[in-house]
Tab-separated table of C-alpha atoms in Angstrom:
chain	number	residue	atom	x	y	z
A	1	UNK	CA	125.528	90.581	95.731
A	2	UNK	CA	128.877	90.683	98.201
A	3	UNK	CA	126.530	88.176	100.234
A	4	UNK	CA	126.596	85.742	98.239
A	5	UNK	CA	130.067	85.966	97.120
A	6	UNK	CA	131.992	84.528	100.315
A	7	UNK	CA	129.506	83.111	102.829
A	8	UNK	CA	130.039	80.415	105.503
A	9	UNK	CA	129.581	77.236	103.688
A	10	UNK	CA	127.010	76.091	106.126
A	11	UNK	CA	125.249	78.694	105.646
A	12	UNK	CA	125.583	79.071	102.089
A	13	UNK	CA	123.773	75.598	101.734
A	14	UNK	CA	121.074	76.512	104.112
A	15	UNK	CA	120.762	79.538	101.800
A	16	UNK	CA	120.466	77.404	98.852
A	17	UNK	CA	118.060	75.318	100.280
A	18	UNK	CA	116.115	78.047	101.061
A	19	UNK	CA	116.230	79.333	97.712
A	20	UNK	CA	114.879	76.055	96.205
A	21	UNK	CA	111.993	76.196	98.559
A	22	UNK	CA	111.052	79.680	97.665
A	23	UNK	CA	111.579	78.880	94.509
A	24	UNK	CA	109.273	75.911	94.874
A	25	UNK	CA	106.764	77.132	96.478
A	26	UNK	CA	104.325	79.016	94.057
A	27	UNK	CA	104.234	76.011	92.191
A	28	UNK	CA	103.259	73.578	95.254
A	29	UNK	CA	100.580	76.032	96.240
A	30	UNK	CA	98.988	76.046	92.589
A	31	UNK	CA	99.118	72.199	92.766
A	32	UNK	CA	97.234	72.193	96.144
A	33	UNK	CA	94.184	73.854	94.770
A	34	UNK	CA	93.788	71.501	91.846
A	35	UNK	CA	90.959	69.302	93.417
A	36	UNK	CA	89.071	71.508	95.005
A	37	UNK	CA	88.984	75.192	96.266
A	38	UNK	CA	90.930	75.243	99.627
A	39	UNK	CA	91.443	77.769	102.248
A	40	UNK	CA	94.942	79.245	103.498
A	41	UNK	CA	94.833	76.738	106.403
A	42	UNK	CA	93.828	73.985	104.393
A	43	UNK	CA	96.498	74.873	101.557
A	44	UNK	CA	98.907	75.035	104.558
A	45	UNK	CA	98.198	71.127	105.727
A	46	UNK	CA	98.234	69.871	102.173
A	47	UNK	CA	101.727	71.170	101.962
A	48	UNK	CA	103.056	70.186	105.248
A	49	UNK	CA	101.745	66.613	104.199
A	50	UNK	CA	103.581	66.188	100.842
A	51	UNK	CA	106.501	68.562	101.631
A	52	UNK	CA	108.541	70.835	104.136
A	53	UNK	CA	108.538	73.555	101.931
A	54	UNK	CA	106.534	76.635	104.143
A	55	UNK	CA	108.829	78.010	106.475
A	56	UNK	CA	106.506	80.392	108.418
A	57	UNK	CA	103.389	79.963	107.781
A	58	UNK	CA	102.107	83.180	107.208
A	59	UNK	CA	104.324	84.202	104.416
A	60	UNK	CA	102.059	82.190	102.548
A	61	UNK	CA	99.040	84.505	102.274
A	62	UNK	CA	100.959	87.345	100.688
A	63	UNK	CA	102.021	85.015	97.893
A	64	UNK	CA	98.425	84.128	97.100
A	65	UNK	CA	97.600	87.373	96.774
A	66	UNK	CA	100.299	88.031	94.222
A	67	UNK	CA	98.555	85.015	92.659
A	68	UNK	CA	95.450	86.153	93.051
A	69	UNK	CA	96.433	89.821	91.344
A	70	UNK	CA	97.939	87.963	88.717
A	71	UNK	CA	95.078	86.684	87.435
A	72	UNK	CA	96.028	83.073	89.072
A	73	UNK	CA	93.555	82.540	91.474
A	74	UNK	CA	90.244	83.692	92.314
A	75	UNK	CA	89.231	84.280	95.783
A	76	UNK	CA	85.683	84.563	97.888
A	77	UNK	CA	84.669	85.189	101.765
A	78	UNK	CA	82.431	82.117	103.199
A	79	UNK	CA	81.519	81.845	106.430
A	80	UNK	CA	81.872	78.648	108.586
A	81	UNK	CA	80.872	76.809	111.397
A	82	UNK	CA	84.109	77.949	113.111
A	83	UNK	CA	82.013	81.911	113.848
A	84	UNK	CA	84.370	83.918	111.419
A	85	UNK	CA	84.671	83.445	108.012
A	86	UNK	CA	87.469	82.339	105.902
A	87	UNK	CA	88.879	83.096	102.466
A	88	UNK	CA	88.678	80.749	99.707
A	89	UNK	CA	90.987	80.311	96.234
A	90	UNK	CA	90.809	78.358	93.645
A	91	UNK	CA	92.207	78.298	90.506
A	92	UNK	CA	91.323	80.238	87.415
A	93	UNK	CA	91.402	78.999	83.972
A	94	UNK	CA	94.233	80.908	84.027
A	95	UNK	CA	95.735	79.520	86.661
A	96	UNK	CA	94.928	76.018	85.272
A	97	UNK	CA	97.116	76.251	82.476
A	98	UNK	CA	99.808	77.394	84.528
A	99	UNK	CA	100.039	74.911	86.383
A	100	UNK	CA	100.044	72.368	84.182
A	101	UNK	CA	102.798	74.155	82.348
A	102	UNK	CA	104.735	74.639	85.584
A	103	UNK	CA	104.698	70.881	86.150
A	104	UNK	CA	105.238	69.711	82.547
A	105	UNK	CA	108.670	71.793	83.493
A	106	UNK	CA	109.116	70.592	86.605
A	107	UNK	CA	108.988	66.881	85.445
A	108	UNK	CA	111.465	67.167	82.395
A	109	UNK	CA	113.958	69.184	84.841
A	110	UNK	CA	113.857	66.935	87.794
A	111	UNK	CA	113.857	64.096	85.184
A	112	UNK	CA	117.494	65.702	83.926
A	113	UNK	CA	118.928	66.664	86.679
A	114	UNK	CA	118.182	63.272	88.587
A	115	UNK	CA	120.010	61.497	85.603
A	116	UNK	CA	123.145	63.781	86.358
A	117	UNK	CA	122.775	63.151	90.088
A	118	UNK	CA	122.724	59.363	89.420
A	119	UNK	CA	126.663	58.843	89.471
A	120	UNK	CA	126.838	60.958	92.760
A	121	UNK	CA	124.399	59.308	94.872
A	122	UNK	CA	125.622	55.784	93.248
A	123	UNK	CA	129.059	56.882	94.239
A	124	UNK	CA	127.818	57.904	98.095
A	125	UNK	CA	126.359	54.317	97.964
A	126	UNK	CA	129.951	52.556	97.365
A	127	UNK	CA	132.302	54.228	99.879
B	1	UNK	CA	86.903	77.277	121.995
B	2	UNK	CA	87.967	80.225	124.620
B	3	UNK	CA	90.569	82.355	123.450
B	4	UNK	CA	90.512	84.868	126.562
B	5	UNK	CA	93.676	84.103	127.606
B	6	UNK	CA	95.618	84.413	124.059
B	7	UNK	CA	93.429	87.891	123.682
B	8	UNK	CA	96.105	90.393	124.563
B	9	UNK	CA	99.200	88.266	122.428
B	10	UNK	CA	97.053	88.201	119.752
B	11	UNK	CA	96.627	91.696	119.435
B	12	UNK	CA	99.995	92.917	120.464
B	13	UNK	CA	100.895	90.540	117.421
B	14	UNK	CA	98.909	92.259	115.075
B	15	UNK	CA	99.574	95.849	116.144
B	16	UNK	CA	103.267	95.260	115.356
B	17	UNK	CA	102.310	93.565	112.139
B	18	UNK	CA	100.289	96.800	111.662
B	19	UNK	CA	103.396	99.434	112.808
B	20	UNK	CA	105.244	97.644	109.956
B	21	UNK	CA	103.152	97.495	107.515
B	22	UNK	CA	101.625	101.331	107.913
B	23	UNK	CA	102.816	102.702	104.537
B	24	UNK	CA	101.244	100.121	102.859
B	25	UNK	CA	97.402	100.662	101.364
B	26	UNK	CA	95.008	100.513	104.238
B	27	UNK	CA	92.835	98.135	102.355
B	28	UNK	CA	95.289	95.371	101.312
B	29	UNK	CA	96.883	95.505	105.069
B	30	UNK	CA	92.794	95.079	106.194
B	31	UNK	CA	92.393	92.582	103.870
B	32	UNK	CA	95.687	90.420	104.673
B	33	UNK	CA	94.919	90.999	108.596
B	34	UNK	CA	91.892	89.537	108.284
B	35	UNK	CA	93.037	86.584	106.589
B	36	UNK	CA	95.614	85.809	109.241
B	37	UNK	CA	93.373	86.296	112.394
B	38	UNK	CA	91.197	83.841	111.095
B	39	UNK	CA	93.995	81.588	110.406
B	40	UNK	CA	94.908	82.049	114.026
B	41	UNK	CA	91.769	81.149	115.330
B	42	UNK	CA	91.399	78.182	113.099
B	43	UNK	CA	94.946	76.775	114.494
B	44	UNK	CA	93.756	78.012	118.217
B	45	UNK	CA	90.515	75.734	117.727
B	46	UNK	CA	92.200	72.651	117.408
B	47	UNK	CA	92.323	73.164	121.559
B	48	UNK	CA	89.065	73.817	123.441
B	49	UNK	CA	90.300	76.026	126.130
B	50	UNK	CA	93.312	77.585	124.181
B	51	UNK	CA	96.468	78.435	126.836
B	52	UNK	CA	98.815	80.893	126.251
B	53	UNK	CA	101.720	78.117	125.148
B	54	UNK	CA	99.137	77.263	122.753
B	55	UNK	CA	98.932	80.830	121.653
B	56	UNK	CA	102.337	81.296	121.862
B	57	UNK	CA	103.360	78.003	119.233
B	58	UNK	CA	100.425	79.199	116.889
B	59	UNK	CA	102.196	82.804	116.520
B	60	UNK	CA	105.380	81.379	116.244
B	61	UNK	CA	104.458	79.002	113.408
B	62	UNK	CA	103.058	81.995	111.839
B	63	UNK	CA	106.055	84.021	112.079
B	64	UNK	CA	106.918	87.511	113.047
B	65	UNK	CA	105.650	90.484	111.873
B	66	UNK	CA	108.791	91.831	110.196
B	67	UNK	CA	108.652	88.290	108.291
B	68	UNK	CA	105.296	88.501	106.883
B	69	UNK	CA	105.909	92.442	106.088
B	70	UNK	CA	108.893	91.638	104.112
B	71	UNK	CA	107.539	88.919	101.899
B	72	UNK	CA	103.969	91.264	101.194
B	73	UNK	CA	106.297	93.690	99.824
B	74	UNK	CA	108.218	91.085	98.261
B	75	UNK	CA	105.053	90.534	96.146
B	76	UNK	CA	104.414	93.696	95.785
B	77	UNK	CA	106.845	94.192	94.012
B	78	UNK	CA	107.078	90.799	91.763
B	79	UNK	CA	103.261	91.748	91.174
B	80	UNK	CA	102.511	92.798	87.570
B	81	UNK	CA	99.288	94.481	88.426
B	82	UNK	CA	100.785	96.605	91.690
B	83	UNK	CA	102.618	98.611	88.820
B	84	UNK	CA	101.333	101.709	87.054
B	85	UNK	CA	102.835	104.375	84.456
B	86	UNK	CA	102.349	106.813	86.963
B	87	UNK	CA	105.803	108.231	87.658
B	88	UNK	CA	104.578	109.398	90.812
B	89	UNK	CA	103.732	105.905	92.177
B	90	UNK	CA	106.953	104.537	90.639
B	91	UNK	CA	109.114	107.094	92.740
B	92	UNK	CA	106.993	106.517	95.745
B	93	UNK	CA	108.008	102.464	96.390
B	94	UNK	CA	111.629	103.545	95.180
B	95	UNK	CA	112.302	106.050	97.421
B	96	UNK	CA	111.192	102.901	99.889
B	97	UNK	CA	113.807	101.097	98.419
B	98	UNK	CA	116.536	103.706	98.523
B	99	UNK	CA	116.564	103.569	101.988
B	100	UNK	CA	117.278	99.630	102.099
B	101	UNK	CA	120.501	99.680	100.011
B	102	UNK	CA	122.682	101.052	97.151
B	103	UNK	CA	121.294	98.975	95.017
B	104	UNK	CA	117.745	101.221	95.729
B	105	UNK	CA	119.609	104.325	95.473
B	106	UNK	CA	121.352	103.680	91.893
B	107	UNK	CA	117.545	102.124	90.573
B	108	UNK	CA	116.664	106.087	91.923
B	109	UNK	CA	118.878	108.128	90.317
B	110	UNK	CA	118.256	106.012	87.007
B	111	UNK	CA	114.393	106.904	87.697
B	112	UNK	CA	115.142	110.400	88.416
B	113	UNK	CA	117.171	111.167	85.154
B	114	UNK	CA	114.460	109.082	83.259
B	115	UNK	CA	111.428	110.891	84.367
B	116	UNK	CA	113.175	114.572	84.275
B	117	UNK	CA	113.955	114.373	80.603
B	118	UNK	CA	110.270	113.015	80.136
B	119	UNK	CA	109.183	115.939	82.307
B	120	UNK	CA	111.230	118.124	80.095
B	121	UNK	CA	110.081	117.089	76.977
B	122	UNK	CA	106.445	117.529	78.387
B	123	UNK	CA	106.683	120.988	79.049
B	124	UNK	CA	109.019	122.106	75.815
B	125	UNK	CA	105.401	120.869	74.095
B	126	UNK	CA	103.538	123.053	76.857
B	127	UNK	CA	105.537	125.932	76.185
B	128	UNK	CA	106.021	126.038	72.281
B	129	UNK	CA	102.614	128.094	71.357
B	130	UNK	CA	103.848	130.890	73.710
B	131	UNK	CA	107.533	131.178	72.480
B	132	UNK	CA	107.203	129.708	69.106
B	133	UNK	CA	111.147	131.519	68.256
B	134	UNK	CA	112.873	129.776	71.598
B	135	UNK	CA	111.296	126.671	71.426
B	136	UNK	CA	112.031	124.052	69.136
B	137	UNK	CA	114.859	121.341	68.514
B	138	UNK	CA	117.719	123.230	67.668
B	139	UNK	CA	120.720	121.213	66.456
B	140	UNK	CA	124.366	123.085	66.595
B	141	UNK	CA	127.518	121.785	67.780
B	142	UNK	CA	126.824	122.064	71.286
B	143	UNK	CA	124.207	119.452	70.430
B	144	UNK	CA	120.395	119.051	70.275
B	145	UNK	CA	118.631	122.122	72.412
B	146	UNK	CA	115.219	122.290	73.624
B	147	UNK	CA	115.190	125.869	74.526
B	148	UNK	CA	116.721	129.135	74.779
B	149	UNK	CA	116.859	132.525	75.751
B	150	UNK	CA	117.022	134.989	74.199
B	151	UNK	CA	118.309	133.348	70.552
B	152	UNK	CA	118.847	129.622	70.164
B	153	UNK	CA	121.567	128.346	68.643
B	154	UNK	CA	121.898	126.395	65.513
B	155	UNK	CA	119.133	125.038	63.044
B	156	UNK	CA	115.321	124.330	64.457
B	157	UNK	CA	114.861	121.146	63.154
B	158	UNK	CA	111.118	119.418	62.325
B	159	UNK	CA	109.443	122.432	63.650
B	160	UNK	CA	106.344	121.999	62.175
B	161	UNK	CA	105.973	118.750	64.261
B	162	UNK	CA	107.513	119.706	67.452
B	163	UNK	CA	104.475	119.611	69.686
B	164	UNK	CA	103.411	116.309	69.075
B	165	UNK	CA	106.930	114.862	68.410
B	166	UNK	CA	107.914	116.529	71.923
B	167	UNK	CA	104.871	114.675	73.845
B	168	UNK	CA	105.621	111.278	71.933
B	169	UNK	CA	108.924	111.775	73.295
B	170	UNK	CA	108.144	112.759	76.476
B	171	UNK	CA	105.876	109.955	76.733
B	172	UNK	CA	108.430	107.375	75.350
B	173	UNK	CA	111.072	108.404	78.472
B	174	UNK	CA	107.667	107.969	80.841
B	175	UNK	CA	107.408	104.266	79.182
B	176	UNK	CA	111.064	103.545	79.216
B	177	UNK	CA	112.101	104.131	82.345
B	178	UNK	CA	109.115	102.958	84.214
B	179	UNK	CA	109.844	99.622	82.491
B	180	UNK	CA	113.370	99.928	82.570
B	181	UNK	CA	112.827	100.591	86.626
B	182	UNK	CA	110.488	97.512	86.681
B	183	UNK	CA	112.738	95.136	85.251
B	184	UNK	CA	115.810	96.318	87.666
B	185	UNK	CA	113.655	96.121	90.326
B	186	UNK	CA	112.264	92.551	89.893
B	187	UNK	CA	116.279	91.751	89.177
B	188	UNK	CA	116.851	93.225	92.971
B	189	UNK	CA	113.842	91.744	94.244
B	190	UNK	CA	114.769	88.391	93.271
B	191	UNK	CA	118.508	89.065	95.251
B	192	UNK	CA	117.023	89.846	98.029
B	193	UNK	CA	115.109	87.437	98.190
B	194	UNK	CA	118.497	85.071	97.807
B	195	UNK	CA	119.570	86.751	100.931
């Protein structure tokens, strides 16, 4: 808590920015597997295509199996053409609804917040 | 693809990820292990004769042990389902915590206080059919009693029930601090995770 009282101010925006990616992240990697099952590699490239929010990469599989314990996700073994196998998720029904819930929420609070952020970036624009 | 050369980083990669991760149930850490190898050799195959740069950017990407150790307890912990009654397994991942911080130590002492007055209640229930005259809730001015030697003080109150009213008690101050812990814990999680 005394960390975040007086930090650097560059560093206190990286830390905020790091925060919102955290933050952002569960939700991303829900939204990945709504197509089709994907594995942790292939979750990895969707999300480096549409966003820079995975930091290192491999903090990624211990948040899918928090999803997967919570009921989330399911997950299977297959093997592949590669000579090992690799691990599958996909969402349950479970996870389903989640996610659309998540991004029903998502949409209204960007939707807000970009309204309030209008006059700030409009005022960037002028000077 | 040949991944000869990148053999020995590999492994020294995951036998620190291993060292930090050794308190941890064996099974999980297989399970995650196994997961990230093949993720290494997926990113490795993308070259057909893998050097050790190669190697080298693919573990990096990854990130370091200590990295992926701290977020799998990170979700440990945020994890519903990694969270019993048992008091035992409770104390266990906060005497883990203790050691990282005040914050660990306070959640600890909270426990501690919680779980002895369960434990407490427990065996005033336990004891009761062999010192039916000691045992009971006595209410005087010095306050409520569970037991004493050789007279209690004050009135026995609800003696009739005490046995099961002790182990509903006792089993209420179980409950209450487990999910008192949980919540304070998630709370601290969350910080840390700020940090």
């Amino acid at each position: 808590m005394a960390l975040l009282k007086n930090p650097a101010k560059a560093e206190a925006s990286e830390k905020w920015e790091a925060q919102l990616r955290k933050g952002c992240l569960e939700l991303a990697i829900l939204a990945s597997l709504w197509e089709k099952r994907l594995y942790g590699l292939e979750i990895l490239r969707v999300l480096e295509a549409n966003s820079n929010l995975v930091l290192a990469e491999g903090t990624v599989y211990p948040i899918l199996g928090r999803l997967k314990e919570e009921g989330l996700l399911h997950s299977e073994w297959v093997e592949s053409d590669a000579g090992h196998p690799r691990k599958y998720y996909w969402l349950t029904d479970a996870g389903l609804q989640k996610v659309v819930s998540m991004a029903h929420f998502w949409n209204s609070f960007a939707a807000n917040l970009n309204h309030l952020l209008k006059p700030v970036l409009n005022g960037k624009e002028k000077s | 693809m040949n991944t000869t050369v990148c053999n020995p980083m590999i492994e020294d990669y995951f036998s620190q990820l291993e060292a930090k991760m050794s308190d941890l149930p064996q099974a999980d850490r297989q399970e995650l292990a196994r997961e990230l190898r093949a993720h290494v050799l997926d990113r490795l195959d993308q070259a057909t004769v893998a050097t050790e740069a190669d190697c080298r950017v693919v573990l990096k990407a990854l990130g370091t042990p200590e990295e992926i150790a701290r977020q799998y307890r990170l979700e440990r912990i945020m994890s519903r389902s990694a969270w019993r009654i048992s008091p035992l397994s409770v104390l266990r991942t906060l005497l883990r915590w203790t050691i990282t911080g005040v914050q660990g130590y306070a959640v600890f002492t909270v426990a501690l206080i919680g779980y002895v007055l369960s434990a407490s209640f427990y065996l005033a229930a336990l004891l009761k059919p062999f010192f039916p005259h000691n045992v009971g809730f006595f209410i005087s001015s010095r306050g409520l009693n569970l037991a004493a030697w050789p007279q209690p003080h004050g009135v026995a109150v609800l003696d009739a029930y005490f046995i099961p009213l002790s182990v509903l008690l006792g089993y209420l101050f179980t409950l209450g601090t487990t999910v008192l812990i949980r919540s304070l814990m998630r709370r601290f999680a969350t910080l840390k995770q700020r940090v």
